[in-house]
Amino acid sequence: MTFKKNLFHTLSLSLLILSSGQSLIAQQTTVTLKADQPSGQISKHIYGHFAEHLGRCIYDGFYVGENSKIPNTAGVRNDIVAALKNLNIPNLRWPGGCFADRYHWKDGIGPKDQRPSVVNTMWGGVTEDNSFGTHDFLNMCKLLGTEPYLAGNTGSGTVQELADWVQYVNFEGRSPMSDLRVKNGQEKPWEVKFWGVGNEAWGCGGNMTPEYYVGEYRKYATFMEGKNLYKIASGANGDDYHWTETLMKGIPLNMMDGVALHHYSVPNWDKKGPATGFTEQQYFDTMKSALRMEELITKHTAIMDKYDPKKKVSLVVDEWGGWYDVEKGTNPGFLYQQSTMRDAMIAGATLNIFNNHSDRVKIANLAQCVNVLQAVILTSGEKMLLSPTYHVMEMYKVHQDATLIPVEVKTADYVFGNEKLPSVSVSASKDAAGLTHISVVNVNRNKEEEIQIDLAGKTYKSVSGRILTAAKVDDHNTFENPEAIKPAAFKAAVLKEGKLKIKLPPFSVVVLELK
């Protein structure tokens, strides 16, 4: 009896230890890197940007005018050009946004002193003098080494107006529009590939129903004639799956190259909260909204797959990012906000989602580039700073046009109150030089995360990396201290026997390079 009793206690203790161990393991994040199962290319165009005639994005942002004391090329700030070239930005969307369906492109060509002034009724009620127009934007894209993405006016414009714009910028032969382009100083066409057929047709672009917009799209797209045009339909707002279903059902696939999707990390549109000095509840809710991008892409993709199983039509997330209350003392219509480590979390986690869905997501545009919403660059007179979001996109540029490596992630949870979120987000790729890059984000505001990565299918000899983090989650760069937050070398990575172990501080982004 004693032997049996001791055996029972031993087995019970073993089960208790095993159960406890399993519980502990369940709380640790484990990642399996499937290096032997490459999964297609991550389009560089996922890393696109957005420049709207909104607040100080164009004027007093990108464009300061040729007579400015700030060093510029044809009125465009040289420091902004250099900073964006360092990101390898692949495309830049313009002139909106909601401004696009109020914009008449012929107002912005010809001698600048002869261009009409209009009121920007959408953003702040300020006077728009049209000194920055089609030539200015497309020549700026040349400076940046990026592809332009023009958003056409299908709201207050006409079919002829948009057809003329396509001909003006793209047609090389003799025609009324190409002759006008040459008269205005541009002999060769710019050959613009990406075209948005309206913007937010469900809202500021005309308050259309999806059924009505299908007819409008088909009409406008028919007369947008030219070679190699990539036509993008105005897509859904968040979880409006009926919109996507209606477009995919009603527009022939040979007439459409992309369907847009807009989603901002905003838990409450009526009370967005501050960009700095936010509570943990506000942080948690914002990250919950940001991580919802996974669900939105998955469900919209499932609808698109029904009508387009070969994935010929791209999902184009051409507006995404954080949106908060404007900074005190600024014009509410200018959408100027500070960018903190919270925004770095949004950027890192969202880009990981895009990478992992790169079979369908081919283009995306962070909103916006300079001085508006989740900007990568802020300016004040001659001063310029790079935001935490800028640094994430610079760290992640290694994924552009690289081959996706699938990852399987079992993550610990970030628990707040009665809710929880996955703490860790991961994506990985292999570049043309054969280097493997793994981007890892810990959105947990309070806890360091220990992560074990199983490097299945390939042997690596060395690991290096960079990290972006700070003392507080609402820390940010200022014009007085513009480099308070910037990437640093990451040394808490141990590579041994096919396993990679790392420790990520709270609210941090790491990009690892394996050789």
Short mmCIF file of C-alpha atoms in Angstrom, two decimals:
data_model
loop_
_atom_site.label_atom_id
_atom_site.label_comp_id
_atom_site.label_asym_id
_atom_site.label_seq_id
_atom_site.Cartn_x
_atom_site.Cartn_y
_atom_site.Cartn_z
CA MET A 1 0.00 0.00 0.00
CA THR A 2 2.85 2.37 0.85
CA PHE A 3 4.47 1.79 -2.54
CA LYS A 4 1.18 2.41 -4.36
CA LYS A 5 0.53 5.51 -2.25
CA ASN A 6 3.98 6.94 -2.99
CA LEU A 7 3.58 6.10 -6.67
CA PHE A 8 0.23 7.93 -6.69
CA HIS A 9 1.81 11.01 -5.08
CA THR A 10 4.74 10.87 -7.51
CA LEU A 11 2.44 10.64 -10.53
CA SER A 12 0.25 13.44 -9.15
CA LEU A 13 3.27 15.66 -8.56
CA SER A 14 4.58 14.89 -12.06
CA LEU A 15 1.24 15.77 -13.62
CA LEU A 16 1.14 18.97 -11.57
CA ILE A 17 4.64 19.94 -12.71
CA LEU A 18 3.81 19.01 -16.30
CA SER A 19 0.59 20.98 -16.12
CA SER A 20 2.42 23.94 -14.60
CA GLY A 21 5.13 23.70 -17.24
CA GLN A 22 2.60 23.57 -20.04
CA SER A 23 0.93 26.62 -18.58
CA LEU A 24 4.22 28.48 -18.52
CA ILE A 25 5.06 27.45 -22.06
CA ALA A 26 1.63 28.59 -23.23
CA GLN A 27 2.48 32.07 -21.97
CA GLN A 28 5.72 32.23 -23.93
CA THR A 29 5.63 33.32 -27.56
CA THR A 30 6.88 30.73 -30.03
CA VAL A 31 7.44 31.35 -33.74
CA THR A 32 8.13 28.82 -36.46
CA LEU A 33 9.95 30.29 -39.45
CA LYS A 34 9.17 28.20 -42.54
CA ALA A 35 12.25 29.16 -44.53
CA ASP A 36 11.87 26.12 -46.80
CA GLN A 37 8.35 27.19 -47.86
CA PRO A 38 8.74 30.55 -49.68
CA SER A 39 5.37 32.09 -50.51
CA GLY A 40 5.54 34.71 -53.26
CA GLN A 41 6.72 38.28 -53.38
CA ILE A 42 5.96 41.11 -50.96
CA SER A 43 5.20 44.00 -53.29
CA LYS A 44 7.25 47.08 -52.54
CA HIS A 45 4.09 49.10 -53.19
CA ILE A 46 2.73 47.99 -49.80
CA TYR A 47 5.13 50.65 -48.46
CA GLY A 48 3.45 53.54 -50.28
CA HIS A 49 2.62 57.01 -48.96
CA PHE A 50 -0.08 59.63 -49.31
CA ALA A 51 0.04 63.39 -49.93
CA GLU A 52 -3.25 65.27 -49.88
CA HIS A 53 -4.04 68.97 -50.18
CA LEU A 54 -4.84 68.95 -46.48
CA GLY A 55 -3.43 71.20 -43.79
CA ARG A 56 0.35 71.54 -44.09
CA CYS A 57 1.01 68.38 -46.09
CA ILE A 58 1.60 70.09 -49.45
CA TYR A 59 1.93 73.80 -48.67
CA ASP A 60 4.41 74.48 -45.85
CA GLY A 61 5.20 70.77 -45.96
CA PHE A 62 6.50 69.30 -49.20
CA TYR A 63 6.22 72.61 -51.02
CA VAL A 64 7.67 75.88 -49.75
CA GLY A 65 8.00 77.69 -53.09
CA GLU A 66 11.05 78.50 -55.15
CA ASN A 67 11.69 81.77 -53.30
CA SER A 68 11.89 80.12 -49.88
CA LYS A 69 15.07 80.38 -47.82
CA ILE A 70 14.65 76.67 -47.09
CA PRO A 71 16.82 74.73 -49.57
CA ASN A 72 14.53 73.43 -52.29
CA THR A 73 14.31 72.15 -55.84
CA ALA A 74 11.50 73.79 -57.83
CA GLY A 75 9.89 74.69 -54.49
CA VAL A 76 10.09 71.19 -52.97
CA ARG A 77 12.11 70.87 -49.75
CA ASN A 78 15.41 69.08 -50.31
CA ASP A 79 15.51 67.63 -46.79
CA ILE A 80 12.12 65.97 -47.25
CA VAL A 81 13.21 64.54 -50.60
CA ALA A 82 16.38 63.09 -49.02
CA ALA A 83 14.46 61.61 -46.08
CA LEU A 84 11.85 59.94 -48.29
CA LYS A 85 14.43 58.62 -50.72
CA ASN A 86 16.04 56.92 -47.72
CA LEU A 87 12.76 55.06 -47.20
CA ASN A 88 12.73 53.89 -50.83
CA ILE A 89 9.12 55.02 -51.05
CA PRO A 90 7.63 53.11 -54.00
CA ASN A 91 4.56 55.25 -54.73
CA LEU A 92 2.91 58.48 -53.60
CA ARG A 93 -0.85 59.05 -53.77
CA TRP A 94 -2.16 62.54 -54.68
CA PRO A 95 -4.15 64.91 -54.56
CA GLY A 96 -6.43 63.12 -52.08
CA GLY A 97 -8.32 61.75 -50.26
CA CYS A 98 -11.53 63.69 -50.04
CA PHE A 99 -9.85 66.62 -51.81
CA ALA A 100 -9.54 64.51 -54.98
CA ASP A 101 -13.27 64.61 -55.74
CA ARG A 102 -13.24 68.38 -55.40
CA TYR A 103 -10.11 68.88 -57.48
CA HIS A 104 -10.15 70.00 -61.10
CA TRP A 105 -6.72 69.30 -62.50
CA LYS A 106 -6.79 72.00 -65.20
CA ASP A 107 -6.82 74.61 -62.38
CA GLY A 108 -3.28 73.51 -61.52
CA ILE A 109 -1.47 73.76 -64.86
CA GLY A 110 -0.02 76.64 -66.86
CA PRO A 111 1.62 79.83 -65.53
CA LYS A 112 1.24 79.96 -61.76
CA ASP A 113 0.16 83.59 -61.71
CA GLN A 114 -2.74 82.69 -64.01
CA ARG A 115 -4.07 79.73 -62.03
CA PRO A 116 -7.44 80.31 -60.35
CA SER A 117 -7.77 80.29 -56.57
CA VAL A 118 -10.48 78.15 -54.99
CA VAL A 119 -11.59 77.36 -51.45
CA ASN A 120 -10.61 74.01 -49.96
CA THR A 121 -14.07 73.36 -48.55
CA MET A 122 -13.10 69.89 -47.36
CA TRP A 123 -10.12 70.78 -45.21
CA GLY A 124 -10.17 73.96 -43.16
CA GLY A 125 -11.91 76.33 -45.58
CA VAL A 126 -8.58 77.81 -46.64
CA THR A 127 -7.78 79.32 -50.03
CA GLU A 128 -6.10 76.94 -52.46
CA ASP A 129 -4.09 78.94 -55.00
CA ASN A 130 -3.25 75.88 -57.14
CA SER A 131 0.44 76.77 -57.20
CA PHE A 132 1.17 73.08 -56.69
CA GLY A 133 -0.41 71.11 -59.54
CA THR A 134 0.10 68.20 -61.91
CA HIS A 135 3.56 69.21 -63.21
CA ASP A 136 4.77 70.05 -59.71
CA PHE A 137 3.62 66.74 -58.28
CA LEU A 138 4.84 64.52 -61.10
CA ASN A 139 8.22 66.24 -61.24
CA MET A 140 8.48 65.88 -57.46
CA CYS A 141 7.89 62.14 -57.89
CA LYS A 142 10.87 62.09 -60.25
CA LEU A 143 12.98 63.76 -57.57
CA LEU A 144 11.81 61.14 -55.09
CA GLY A 145 12.36 58.24 -57.48
CA THR A 146 8.82 57.09 -56.80
CA GLU A 147 5.78 56.16 -58.87
CA PRO A 148 2.85 58.60 -58.79
CA TYR A 149 -0.61 57.37 -57.88
CA LEU A 150 -3.22 59.85 -59.13
CA ALA A 151 -6.69 59.87 -57.58
CA GLY A 152 -9.25 60.93 -60.18
CA ASN A 153 -12.33 63.08 -59.59
CA THR A 154 -15.49 61.04 -60.11
CA GLY A 155 -17.53 63.09 -57.64
CA SER A 156 -17.70 66.69 -58.87
CA GLY A 157 -15.81 65.98 -62.10
CA THR A 158 -16.78 64.51 -65.45
CA VAL A 159 -15.80 61.52 -67.52
CA GLN A 160 -14.23 63.83 -70.09
CA GLU A 161 -12.20 65.63 -67.42
CA LEU A 162 -10.62 62.42 -66.15
CA ALA A 163 -10.07 61.08 -69.67
CA ASP A 164 -8.31 64.34 -70.55
CA TRP A 165 -6.05 64.05 -67.50
CA VAL A 166 -4.96 60.55 -68.52
CA GLN A 167 -4.19 61.81 -72.02
CA TYR A 168 -2.41 64.93 -70.72
CA VAL A 169 0.07 63.01 -68.57
CA ASN A 170 0.46 59.83 -70.60
CA PHE A 171 -0.04 60.33 -74.34
CA GLU A 172 3.14 60.71 -76.39
CA GLY A 173 1.61 61.48 -79.79
CA ARG A 174 -0.19 64.59 -81.02
CA SER A 175 -3.52 65.39 -79.36
CA PRO A 176 -5.18 68.44 -77.80
CA MET A 177 -4.10 67.37 -74.30
CA SER A 178 -0.55 66.31 -75.14
CA ASP A 179 -0.10 69.52 -77.13
CA LEU A 180 -1.24 71.45 -74.05
CA ARG A 181 1.27 69.55 -71.91
CA VAL A 182 4.09 70.46 -74.29
CA LYS A 183 2.95 74.08 -74.29
CA ASN A 184 3.19 74.01 -70.48
CA GLY A 185 6.81 72.86 -70.62
CA GLN A 186 6.69 69.06 -70.48
CA GLU A 187 7.57 67.46 -73.80
CA LYS A 188 7.67 63.81 -72.77
CA PRO A 189 4.74 62.16 -70.97
CA TRP A 190 5.18 60.99 -67.40
CA GLU A 191 3.59 57.59 -68.07
CA VAL A 192 1.57 57.39 -64.85
CA LYS A 193 0.51 53.81 -64.12
CA PHE A 194 -1.60 53.97 -60.94
CA TRP A 195 -5.03 55.65 -61.14
CA GLY A 196 -7.74 55.81 -58.52
CA VAL A 197 -11.22 55.96 -60.04
CA GLY A 198 -12.63 58.21 -57.34
CA ASN A 199 -12.10 58.14 -53.58
CA GLU A 200 -14.45 57.07 -50.79
CA ALA A 201 -17.42 57.06 -53.14
CA TRP A 202 -19.47 55.84 -50.18
CA GLY A 203 -18.80 59.13 -48.33
CA CYS A 204 -17.02 62.36 -49.25
CA GLY A 205 -16.64 61.17 -52.85
CA GLY A 206 -20.37 61.36 -53.54
CA ASN A 207 -22.30 59.42 -50.87
CA MET A 208 -23.03 56.76 -53.49
CA THR A 209 -24.47 53.31 -52.99
CA PRO A 210 -22.19 50.50 -54.19
CA GLU A 211 -24.70 49.61 -56.90
CA TYR A 212 -24.61 53.18 -58.24
CA TYR A 213 -20.83 53.41 -58.01
CA VAL A 214 -20.42 50.22 -60.07
CA GLY A 215 -22.10 51.99 -62.98
CA GLU A 216 -20.02 55.12 -62.48
CA TYR A 217 -16.81 53.11 -62.29
CA ARG A 218 -17.55 51.21 -65.47
CA LYS A 219 -18.30 54.44 -67.31
CA TYR A 220 -15.21 56.35 -66.12
CA ALA A 221 -12.88 53.37 -66.57
CA THR A 222 -14.08 52.85 -70.14
CA PHE A 223 -12.86 56.27 -71.22
CA MET A 224 -9.57 56.18 -69.29
CA GLU A 225 -7.65 55.03 -72.31
CA GLY A 226 -3.94 54.29 -72.52
CA LYS A 227 -1.27 51.64 -72.13
CA ASN A 228 -0.53 49.84 -68.87
CA LEU A 229 -3.05 51.72 -66.72
CA TYR A 230 -3.63 50.21 -63.28
CA LYS A 231 -7.18 51.20 -62.36
CA ILE A 232 -8.21 51.11 -58.71
CA ALA A 233 -11.87 51.18 -57.69
CA SER A 234 -13.02 53.17 -54.68
CA GLY A 235 -13.46 50.40 -52.13
CA ALA A 236 -14.99 49.71 -48.77
CA ASN A 237 -14.94 51.64 -45.54
CA GLY A 238 -13.76 49.15 -42.93
CA ASP A 239 -16.10 46.18 -42.63
CA ASP A 240 -18.54 47.12 -45.41
CA TYR A 241 -18.33 43.69 -47.02
CA HIS A 242 -21.44 44.35 -49.12
CA TRP A 243 -19.49 47.09 -50.92
CA THR A 244 -16.71 44.70 -51.90
CA GLU A 245 -19.17 41.99 -52.91
CA THR A 246 -21.10 44.42 -55.12
CA LEU A 247 -17.95 45.67 -56.87
CA MET A 248 -16.53 42.21 -57.46
CA LYS A 249 -19.87 40.99 -58.78
CA GLY A 250 -20.65 44.04 -60.93
CA ILE A 251 -17.32 45.09 -62.47
CA PRO A 252 -15.69 42.79 -65.05
CA LEU A 253 -12.25 41.72 -63.88
CA ASN A 254 -10.66 42.97 -67.10
CA MET A 255 -11.80 46.51 -66.25
CA MET A 256 -10.32 46.67 -62.76
CA ASP A 257 -6.85 46.08 -61.30
CA GLY A 258 -7.46 46.92 -57.65
CA VAL A 259 -10.17 47.46 -55.05
CA ALA A 260 -9.40 49.93 -52.27
CA LEU A 261 -9.94 49.51 -48.54
CA HIS A 262 -9.72 52.26 -45.91
CA HIS A 263 -9.25 51.56 -42.21
CA TYR A 264 -7.96 53.88 -39.51
CA SER A 265 -6.96 52.81 -36.00
CA VAL A 266 -9.79 54.72 -34.35
CA PRO A 267 -11.84 53.01 -31.62
CA ASN A 268 -14.28 55.92 -31.23
CA TRP A 269 -14.77 58.47 -34.02
CA ASP A 270 -16.71 60.83 -31.73
CA LYS A 271 -13.97 60.87 -29.10
CA LYS A 272 -10.63 60.01 -30.68
CA GLY A 273 -8.47 61.08 -27.75
CA PRO A 274 -5.09 62.83 -27.66
CA ALA A 275 -1.99 61.92 -29.64
CA THR A 276 0.11 62.20 -26.45
CA GLY A 277 -0.76 61.84 -22.78
CA PHE A 278 -3.21 59.02 -23.52
CA THR A 279 -4.35 56.44 -20.96
CA GLU A 280 -3.65 52.72 -21.12
CA GLN A 281 -7.32 52.20 -22.00
CA GLN A 282 -6.89 54.51 -24.98
CA TYR A 283 -3.68 52.75 -25.97
CA PHE A 284 -5.26 49.31 -25.72
CA ASP A 285 -8.35 50.32 -27.68
CA THR A 286 -6.24 51.92 -30.42
CA MET A 287 -4.13 48.78 -30.79
CA LYS A 288 -7.26 46.64 -30.83
CA SER A 289 -8.54 48.74 -33.74
CA ALA A 290 -5.16 48.54 -35.52
CA LEU A 291 -4.94 44.76 -35.19
CA ARG A 292 -8.46 44.47 -36.62
CA MET A 293 -6.77 44.99 -40.01
CA GLU A 294 -6.10 41.23 -39.97
CA GLU A 295 -9.82 40.44 -39.80
CA LEU A 296 -10.75 43.04 -42.43
CA ILE A 297 -8.20 41.82 -44.96
CA THR A 298 -9.11 38.18 -44.35
CA LYS A 299 -12.83 38.76 -44.88
CA HIS A 300 -12.52 41.11 -47.86
CA THR A 301 -10.06 38.68 -49.44
CA ALA A 302 -12.50 35.80 -48.99
CA ILE A 303 -15.12 37.76 -50.94
CA MET A 304 -12.64 38.67 -53.67
CA ASP A 305 -11.52 35.04 -53.92
CA LYS A 306 -15.07 33.99 -54.84
CA TYR A 307 -15.04 36.14 -57.97
CA ASP A 308 -11.29 36.24 -58.60
CA PRO A 309 -9.74 32.94 -57.47
CA LYS A 310 -6.54 33.64 -59.44
CA LYS A 311 -6.06 36.89 -57.46
CA LYS A 312 -5.70 39.13 -60.49
CA VAL A 313 -7.33 42.06 -58.67
CA SER A 314 -5.33 43.57 -55.80
CA LEU A 315 -6.63 44.69 -52.43
CA VAL A 316 -5.30 48.25 -52.15
CA VAL A 317 -5.28 49.61 -48.60
CA ASP A 318 -4.62 53.16 -49.73
CA GLU A 319 -5.51 54.84 -46.42
CA TRP A 320 -4.44 53.47 -43.04
CA GLY A 321 -2.92 54.73 -39.79
CA GLY A 322 -3.68 56.39 -36.46
CA TRP A 323 -6.10 59.31 -36.18
CA TYR A 324 -6.40 61.38 -33.00
CA ASP A 325 -7.56 64.80 -31.86
CA VAL A 326 -5.53 67.61 -33.42
CA GLU A 327 -2.84 69.34 -31.41
CA LYS A 328 -4.11 72.21 -29.28
CA GLY A 329 -4.13 75.57 -31.03
CA THR A 330 -4.09 74.12 -34.55
CA ASN A 331 -6.82 74.29 -37.19
CA PRO A 332 -9.18 71.32 -36.65
CA GLY A 333 -9.36 70.90 -40.43
CA PHE A 334 -5.59 70.46 -40.72
CA LEU A 335 -5.41 67.11 -38.85
CA TYR A 336 -1.99 67.87 -37.38
CA GLN A 337 -0.99 65.44 -34.63
CA GLN A 338 2.14 64.27 -32.86
CA SER A 339 3.54 60.77 -33.54
CA THR A 340 4.62 58.58 -30.62
CA MET A 341 5.77 55.03 -29.93
CA ARG A 342 2.08 54.06 -30.07
CA ASP A 343 2.20 54.97 -33.76
CA ALA A 344 5.33 52.85 -34.19
CA MET A 345 3.29 49.94 -32.80
CA ILE A 346 0.49 50.61 -35.31
CA ALA A 347 2.98 50.82 -38.18
CA GLY A 348 4.96 47.70 -37.30
CA ALA A 349 1.95 45.49 -36.61
CA THR A 350 0.05 46.72 -39.69
CA LEU A 351 2.99 46.23 -42.04
CA ASN A 352 3.43 42.70 -40.69
CA ILE A 353 -0.24 42.03 -41.55
CA PHE A 354 0.23 43.43 -45.06
CA ASN A 355 3.38 41.34 -45.60
CA ASN A 356 1.63 38.15 -44.49
CA HIS A 357 -1.30 38.87 -46.86
CA SER A 358 0.87 39.90 -49.80
CA ASP A 359 -0.81 37.37 -52.05
CA ARG A 360 -3.76 39.78 -52.21
CA VAL A 361 -2.53 43.09 -50.73
CA LYS A 362 -0.30 44.64 -53.39
CA ILE A 363 -0.51 48.38 -52.62
CA ALA A 364 -0.98 50.35 -49.41
CA ASN A 365 -0.61 54.01 -48.47
CA LEU A 366 0.08 55.35 -44.99
CA ALA A 367 -1.98 58.45 -44.21
CA GLN A 368 -0.22 60.81 -44.49
CA CYS A 369 3.33 61.70 -45.41
CA VAL A 370 4.04 65.16 -43.95
CA ASN A 371 2.35 67.09 -41.10
CA VAL A 372 -0.98 65.22 -41.33
CA LEU A 373 -2.30 62.27 -39.27
CA GLN A 374 0.32 59.50 -38.79
CA ALA A 375 3.01 61.46 -40.61
CA VAL A 376 6.52 60.15 -41.11
CA ILE A 377 7.82 63.74 -41.25
CA LEU A 378 6.89 66.87 -39.29
CA THR A 379 8.09 70.38 -40.13
CA SER A 380 8.19 73.74 -38.40
CA GLY A 381 9.70 76.49 -40.52
CA GLU A 382 13.21 75.37 -41.45
CA LYS A 383 13.13 72.55 -38.91
CA MET A 384 12.23 68.96 -39.80
CA LEU A 385 11.98 65.79 -37.73
CA LEU A 386 11.50 62.11 -38.44
CA SER A 387 8.74 60.40 -36.46
CA PRO A 388 8.85 56.93 -34.85
CA THR A 389 6.66 55.77 -37.75
CA TYR A 390 9.36 56.92 -40.19
CA HIS A 391 11.93 54.78 -38.39
CA VAL A 392 9.70 51.69 -38.52
CA MET A 393 9.23 52.09 -42.26
CA GLU A 394 12.97 52.59 -42.71
CA MET A 395 13.69 49.42 -40.73
CA TYR A 396 11.05 47.48 -42.70
CA LYS A 397 12.23 48.55 -46.16
CA VAL A 398 14.23 45.31 -46.29
CA HIS A 399 10.92 43.54 -47.03
CA GLN A 400 10.24 45.50 -50.23
CA ASP A 401 10.02 43.09 -53.18
CA ALA A 402 11.49 40.32 -51.02
CA THR A 403 10.11 36.76 -50.93
CA LEU A 404 7.66 36.15 -48.11
CA ILE A 405 8.63 33.47 -45.60
CA PRO A 406 5.55 32.10 -43.84
CA VAL A 407 5.56 32.20 -40.05
CA GLU A 408 3.47 30.38 -37.49
CA VAL A 409 3.04 32.41 -34.32
CA LYS A 410 1.76 31.26 -30.94
CA THR A 411 1.79 34.43 -28.91
CA ALA A 412 1.29 35.37 -25.31
CA ASP A 413 -1.49 37.85 -24.58
CA TYR A 414 -1.55 41.50 -23.67
CA VAL A 415 -4.30 41.54 -21.03
CA PHE A 416 -6.09 44.71 -19.99
CA GLY A 417 -9.19 44.48 -17.83
CA ASN A 418 -11.41 41.75 -19.23
CA GLU A 419 -9.92 41.93 -22.73
CA LYS A 420 -6.80 40.62 -24.35
CA LEU A 421 -4.82 41.11 -27.55
CA PRO A 422 -2.01 39.08 -29.10
CA SER A 423 1.19 40.61 -27.75
CA VAL A 424 3.51 39.71 -30.60
CA SER A 425 3.28 40.28 -34.36
CA VAL A 426 5.77 38.78 -36.83
CA SER A 427 6.54 38.70 -40.56
CA ALA A 428 9.61 37.48 -42.42
CA SER A 429 11.18 37.54 -45.87
CA LYS A 430 14.24 36.63 -47.90
CA ASP A 431 15.79 39.34 -50.09
CA ALA A 432 17.56 39.09 -53.45
CA ALA A 433 20.95 38.79 -51.72
CA GLY A 434 19.76 35.74 -49.78
CA LEU A 435 19.46 37.50 -46.42
CA THR A 436 16.54 36.61 -44.17
CA HIS A 437 14.78 39.40 -42.25
CA ILE A 438 12.33 38.94 -39.41
CA SER A 439 10.30 41.88 -38.11
CA VAL A 440 8.87 41.44 -34.63
CA VAL A 441 6.58 43.78 -32.69
CA ASN A 442 5.65 43.60 -29.01
CA VAL A 443 2.53 45.73 -28.52
CA ASN A 444 2.30 44.86 -24.81
CA ARG A 445 2.61 48.15 -22.98
CA ASN A 446 3.71 46.60 -19.69
CA LYS A 447 5.64 43.36 -20.20
CA GLU A 448 8.82 42.19 -21.82
CA GLU A 449 8.19 39.23 -24.13
CA GLU A 450 10.49 36.23 -24.40
CA ILE A 451 10.27 34.78 -27.88
CA GLN A 452 11.66 31.56 -29.26
CA ILE A 453 11.91 31.29 -33.04
CA ASP A 454 12.31 27.83 -34.57
CA LEU A 455 14.34 28.28 -37.76
CA ALA A 456 12.87 25.36 -39.70
CA GLY A 457 14.24 24.46 -43.11
CA LYS A 458 17.46 26.47 -43.10
CA THR A 459 20.70 26.80 -41.15
CA TYR A 460 21.90 30.26 -40.19
CA LYS A 461 25.34 31.24 -38.91
CA SER A 462 24.79 34.74 -37.51
CA VAL A 463 22.12 37.20 -36.42
CA SER A 464 22.10 40.98 -36.05
CA GLY A 465 19.32 43.49 -35.65
CA ARG A 466 17.97 46.91 -34.76
CA ILE A 467 15.37 47.96 -32.22
CA LEU A 468 13.05 50.93 -31.83
CA THR A 469 11.74 51.59 -28.33
CA ALA A 470 11.60 54.29 -25.65
CA ALA A 471 11.13 54.87 -21.94
CA LYS A 472 7.41 55.69 -22.26
CA VAL A 473 4.84 54.67 -24.83
CA ASP A 474 3.87 58.28 -25.58
CA ASP A 475 7.47 59.42 -26.03
CA HIS A 476 8.06 61.26 -29.30
CA ASN A 477 10.56 63.35 -31.19
CA THR A 478 10.35 67.12 -30.91
CA PHE A 479 11.94 69.98 -32.83
CA GLU A 480 14.06 70.64 -29.73
CA ASN A 481 15.07 66.97 -29.49
CA PRO A 482 14.48 65.44 -32.94
CA GLU A 483 16.45 62.24 -32.28
CA ALA A 484 15.01 61.25 -28.91
CA ILE A 485 13.65 58.11 -30.60
CA LYS A 486 15.66 56.39 -33.29
CA PRO A 487 16.79 52.82 -34.05
CA ALA A 488 19.60 51.28 -32.04
CA ALA A 489 21.56 48.05 -32.32
CA PHE A 490 19.68 45.06 -30.89
CA LYS A 491 21.92 42.64 -29.03
CA ALA A 492 19.42 40.52 -27.08
CA ALA A 493 19.28 37.75 -29.67
CA VAL A 494 20.85 34.32 -29.15
CA LEU A 495 21.22 31.89 -32.07
CA LYS A 496 21.87 28.30 -31.06
CA GLU A 497 21.07 24.87 -32.50
CA GLY A 498 18.44 26.04 -34.97
CA LYS A 499 16.67 28.21 -32.42
CA LEU A 500 16.67 31.96 -32.04
CA LYS A 501 15.81 33.41 -28.66
CA ILE A 502 15.07 37.09 -28.16
CA LYS A 503 13.71 39.33 -25.45
CA LEU A 504 11.57 42.26 -26.56
CA PRO A 505 10.99 45.19 -24.21
CA PRO A 506 7.43 46.51 -23.89
CA PHE A 507 6.14 48.48 -26.93
CA SER A 508 9.11 47.78 -29.17
CA VAL A 509 9.86 46.93 -32.80
CA VAL A 510 12.82 44.77 -33.83
CA VAL A 511 14.07 43.80 -37.29
CA LEU A 512 16.53 40.91 -37.35
CA GLU A 513 18.90 39.93 -40.15
CA LEU A 514 20.01 36.32 -40.45
CA LYS A 515 22.90 35.05 -42.58
#
